Coordinates of C-alpha atoms in Angstrom, one line a residue:
Chain H
G102 CA -48.4 -46.3 30.2
A103 CA -52.3 -46.5 29.4
V104 CA -53.6 -47.4 26.1
V105 CA -55.6 -45.0 23.8
S106 CA -57.0 -47.4 20.7
Q107 CA -58.2 -45.1 17.5
H108 CA -60.3 -46.6 14.7
P109 CA -59.6 -46.5 11.9
S110 CA -56.6 -46.0 11.1
R111 CA -56.9 -44.6 7.2
V112 CA -60.2 -44.0 5.8
I113 CA -61.3 -43.3 2.5
C114 CA -64.4 -41.8 1.6
K115 CA -67.3 -39.9 -1.1
S116 CA -67.3 -36.5 -1.2
G117 CA -70.6 -36.1 1.5
T118 CA -70.5 -39.0 2.7
S119 CA -69.9 -39.2 7.1
V120 CA -67.3 -41.1 8.6
K121 CA -67.1 -42.1 12.3
I122 CA -64.0 -42.4 14.1
E123 CA -63.7 -44.2 17.6
C124 CA -61.4 -43.3 20.4
R125 CA -61.1 -46.3 23.7
S126 CA -59.5 -45.8 26.6
L127 CA -58.2 -49.9 27.0
D128 CA -57.2 -50.4 29.9
F129 CA -58.1 -47.0 32.7
Q130 CA -61.4 -44.9 32.7
A131 CA -61.5 -42.3 30.6
T132 CA -63.6 -38.8 32.1
T133 CA -62.4 -36.6 29.1
M134 CA -60.9 -36.8 25.7
F135 CA -59.7 -34.9 23.5
W136 CA -60.4 -34.6 19.6
Y137 CA -57.3 -32.9 17.4
R138 CA -56.4 -32.3 13.6
Q139 CA -53.7 -32.0 12.7
F140 CA -52.5 -30.5 8.5
P141 CA -49.6 -32.1 7.1
K142 CA -46.6 -30.2 8.2
Q143 CA -48.7 -28.6 11.1
S144 CA -49.2 -28.5 15.0
L145 CA -51.8 -30.5 16.3
M146 CA -54.8 -28.0 16.5
L147 CA -58.0 -29.0 20.3
M148 CA -61.7 -29.0 18.6
A149 CA -63.2 -29.9 21.0
T150 CA -63.4 -31.5 25.1
S151 CA -65.9 -34.3 25.7
N152 CA -66.7 -35.2 28.6
E153 CA -68.6 -38.3 29.9
G154 CA -71.8 -37.9 29.8
S155 CA -72.0 -34.6 28.9
K156 CA -71.4 -32.8 26.0
A157 CA -69.2 -31.8 24.4
T158 CA -67.3 -28.4 23.9
Y159 CA -65.8 -27.0 21.2
E160 CA -63.0 -25.0 20.0
Q161 CA -63.5 -21.3 18.1
G162 CA -64.3 -22.1 15.0
V163 CA -65.4 -25.6 15.1
E164 CA -68.9 -26.2 13.7
K165 CA -70.2 -28.4 16.0
D166 CA -73.0 -29.4 13.6
K167 CA -70.8 -31.3 11.4
F168 CA -67.8 -33.1 13.8
L169 CA -70.7 -34.6 15.9
I170 CA -68.8 -36.0 19.1
N171 CA -70.0 -38.6 21.8
H172 CA -68.8 -39.3 24.9
A173 CA -71.1 -42.0 25.6
S174 CA -69.2 -44.2 27.7
L175 CA -66.0 -43.8 29.5
T176 CA -64.4 -46.3 27.4
L177 CA -65.5 -44.5 24.3
S178 CA -65.5 -41.2 22.5
T179 CA -66.5 -41.1 18.5
L180 CA -66.1 -38.4 16.2
T181 CA -68.2 -38.1 12.8
V182 CA -67.8 -35.7 10.8
T183 CA -70.9 -35.4 8.9
S184 CA -70.9 -34.8 4.8
A185 CA -67.5 -34.7 4.9
H186 CA -65.4 -32.8 1.9
P187 CA -62.0 -32.5 0.9
E188 CA -61.2 -29.9 2.7
D189 CA -61.6 -32.4 6.0
S190 CA -58.8 -34.6 4.8
S191 CA -56.6 -34.7 7.6
F192 CA -55.2 -36.7 10.4
Y193 CA -56.9 -36.3 13.8
I194 CA -55.9 -37.8 16.8
C195 CA -58.0 -38.4 19.7
S196 CA -56.1 -38.2 23.7
A197 CA -57.9 -39.5 26.9
E198 CA -57.2 -39.0 30.4
Q199 CA -58.4 -40.7 34.2
G200 CA -59.5 -36.7 35.0
G201 CA -58.6 -34.0 37.3
N202 CA -55.3 -33.0 35.5
T203 CA -53.7 -36.1 34.7
E204 CA -51.6 -36.8 32.0
A205 CA -53.9 -37.7 28.4
F206 CA -52.5 -40.9 26.4
F207 CA -53.0 -40.1 22.6
G208 CA -54.9 -42.7 20.5
Q209 CA -52.7 -43.7 17.0
G210 CA -55.0 -41.1 14.7
T211 CA -56.6 -42.0 11.9
R212 CA -56.0 -40.1 8.4
L213 CA -58.7 -39.4 7.0
T214 CA -59.2 -38.3 2.9
V215 CA -62.1 -37.4 1.5
V216 CA -62.3 -37.6 -2.8
Chain Z
E258 CA -55.1 -17.4 26.0
L259 CA -52.3 -19.1 26.3
K260 CA -50.0 -18.8 23.8
V261 CA -46.2 -21.8 23.5
E262 CA -43.9 -20.5 21.0
Q263 CA -41.3 -23.6 20.5
N264 CA -38.3 -22.5 17.9
P265 CA -36.1 -23.8 16.3
L266 CA -39.2 -24.5 13.7
F267 CA -36.6 -26.2 11.8
L268 CA -33.4 -28.2 12.9
S269 CA -30.7 -29.9 10.7
M270 CA -28.1 -31.0 12.4
Q271 CA -25.1 -33.5 12.4
E272 CA -24.4 -36.5 13.8
G273 CA -22.4 -36.2 16.8
K274 CA -23.6 -32.7 17.8
N275 CA -25.3 -31.3 20.7
Y276 CA -28.6 -28.6 20.3
T277 CA -31.3 -27.1 22.3
I278 CA -35.0 -26.6 21.4
Y279 CA -36.6 -23.7 23.0
C280 CA -40.4 -23.7 24.2
N281 CA -42.3 -20.4 25.4
Y282 CA -45.4 -20.3 26.9
S283 CA -47.1 -17.0 27.8
T284 CA -49.2 -17.8 30.7
T285 CA -48.3 -19.7 34.1
S286 CA -48.4 -23.2 33.5
D287 CA -49.4 -26.5 35.7
R288 CA -47.5 -29.0 33.7
L289 CA -45.6 -29.2 31.1
Y290 CA -44.8 -32.2 27.6
W291 CA -42.8 -32.9 25.0
Y292 CA -43.6 -34.8 22.4
R293 CA -42.1 -36.8 19.1
Q294 CA -43.8 -37.2 16.3
D295 CA -42.9 -39.4 13.4
P296 CA -44.0 -38.8 10.1
G297 CA -48.0 -40.3 9.5
K298 CA -47.5 -41.8 13.4
S299 CA -49.8 -39.8 16.0
L300 CA -47.4 -38.3 19.2
E301 CA -45.2 -40.5 21.8
S302 CA -45.0 -38.7 25.2
L303 CA -41.0 -38.4 25.8
F304 CA -41.2 -36.4 29.0
V305 CA -43.9 -34.5 31.9
L306 CA -42.1 -31.5 33.3
L307 CA -44.2 -30.8 37.0
S308 CA -42.5 -27.9 38.4
N309 CA -39.5 -25.6 38.4
G310 CA -36.3 -26.6 37.8
A311 CA -37.6 -30.0 37.0
V312 CA -34.9 -32.1 34.8
K313 CA -35.6 -35.1 33.1
Q314 CA -32.7 -37.6 30.8
E315 CA -34.0 -40.0 28.6
G316 CA -31.1 -41.3 26.6
R317 CA -29.5 -38.5 24.7
L318 CA -32.4 -36.1 25.7
M319 CA -32.6 -33.9 28.5
A320 CA -35.8 -31.6 29.1
S321 CA -36.0 -28.7 32.2
L322 CA -38.7 -26.7 33.1
D323 CA -38.1 -23.2 34.4
T324 CA -41.5 -22.0 35.1
K325 CA -40.0 -18.2 36.4
A326 CA -38.8 -17.1 32.8
R327 CA -41.8 -20.1 31.3
L328 CA -38.9 -21.4 29.2
S329 CA -38.5 -25.4 29.0
T330 CA -35.5 -26.9 27.0
L331 CA -35.0 -29.8 25.3
H332 CA -31.6 -31.1 25.0
I333 CA -30.0 -33.1 22.5
T334 CA -26.7 -34.5 23.1
A335 CA -24.4 -36.5 20.9
A336 CA -27.1 -36.8 17.8
V337 CA -27.9 -40.1 15.8
H338 CA -30.0 -40.3 12.8
D339 CA -32.6 -42.5 14.6
L340 CA -33.7 -39.2 16.6
S341 CA -34.6 -37.3 13.3
A342 CA -38.9 -36.5 13.9
T343 CA -41.0 -33.7 14.5
Y344 CA -40.9 -32.8 18.4
F345 CA -43.5 -30.4 20.1
C346 CA -43.9 -28.9 23.3
A347 CA -47.1 -29.3 24.8
V348 CA -48.5 -26.7 27.9
M349 CA -51.6 -27.6 30.0
D350 CA -54.1 -25.0 30.2
S351 CA -55.7 -24.6 33.3
G352 CA -57.6 -21.8 33.1
G353 CA -60.7 -23.2 32.4
S354 CA -62.9 -26.1 33.4
N355 CA -60.9 -28.6 31.3
Y356 CA -57.4 -29.1 31.4
K357 CA -56.0 -28.7 28.1
L358 CA -52.8 -29.1 26.0
T359 CA -51.6 -26.4 24.1
F360 CA -49.2 -27.0 21.9
G361 CA -46.1 -25.3 19.8
K362 CA -45.9 -25.5 16.5
G363 CA -42.9 -28.2 16.7
T364 CA -39.5 -28.5 15.4
L365 CA -38.8 -30.8 12.3
L366 CA -34.9 -32.1 13.4
T367 CA -33.5 -33.6 10.9
V368 CA -29.9 -35.5 11.9
N369 CA -27.5 -35.9 9.2
P370 CA -24.9 -38.6 9.0

């Protein structure tokens, strides 16, 4: 299957700072990328959908000014958690698809800890 | 709104036994996925089911899809300890402009020796 690389795999940051997470499709062009958040022992919750070259679509209850998503190229999407707080600590996972109802491939995930 | 219900949420079984995990969903969908997640890791794709009656098998795992009943099953045959993990079903929601996945809550499978 196609490879999606997510970086960093782990990050610890201080409360009030911002953190950027990258999601790259290594061997295909990703028209659409998805960002999920997973709290311990829970399922994945979709945060937002990003299409290359356009604004991301956020799910209800997700603050777009806090979770900034940029999908500037067909192989890279970034999620920036701004002014992070301890309650933002979670496992963030991206997925990417080639577009048009094809299978999505998942990155390795990023464990964010805000202290 | 698409809802996905998975059961059981917790499953403890002995090695060598068989069991089935169920995944029900609320609206018509084009496809259904099964994933495995190990602790601290991301998702590993197990199966993609595309049509009514689809059945796929890989090792001790077999997945099936009944689109009329809006039901998928993941059957485990002769479980071994290495199968211990959390299993998620996810259903593609094609109702909007993006084909997004809605996940079940997951089934934490523990296989005891």
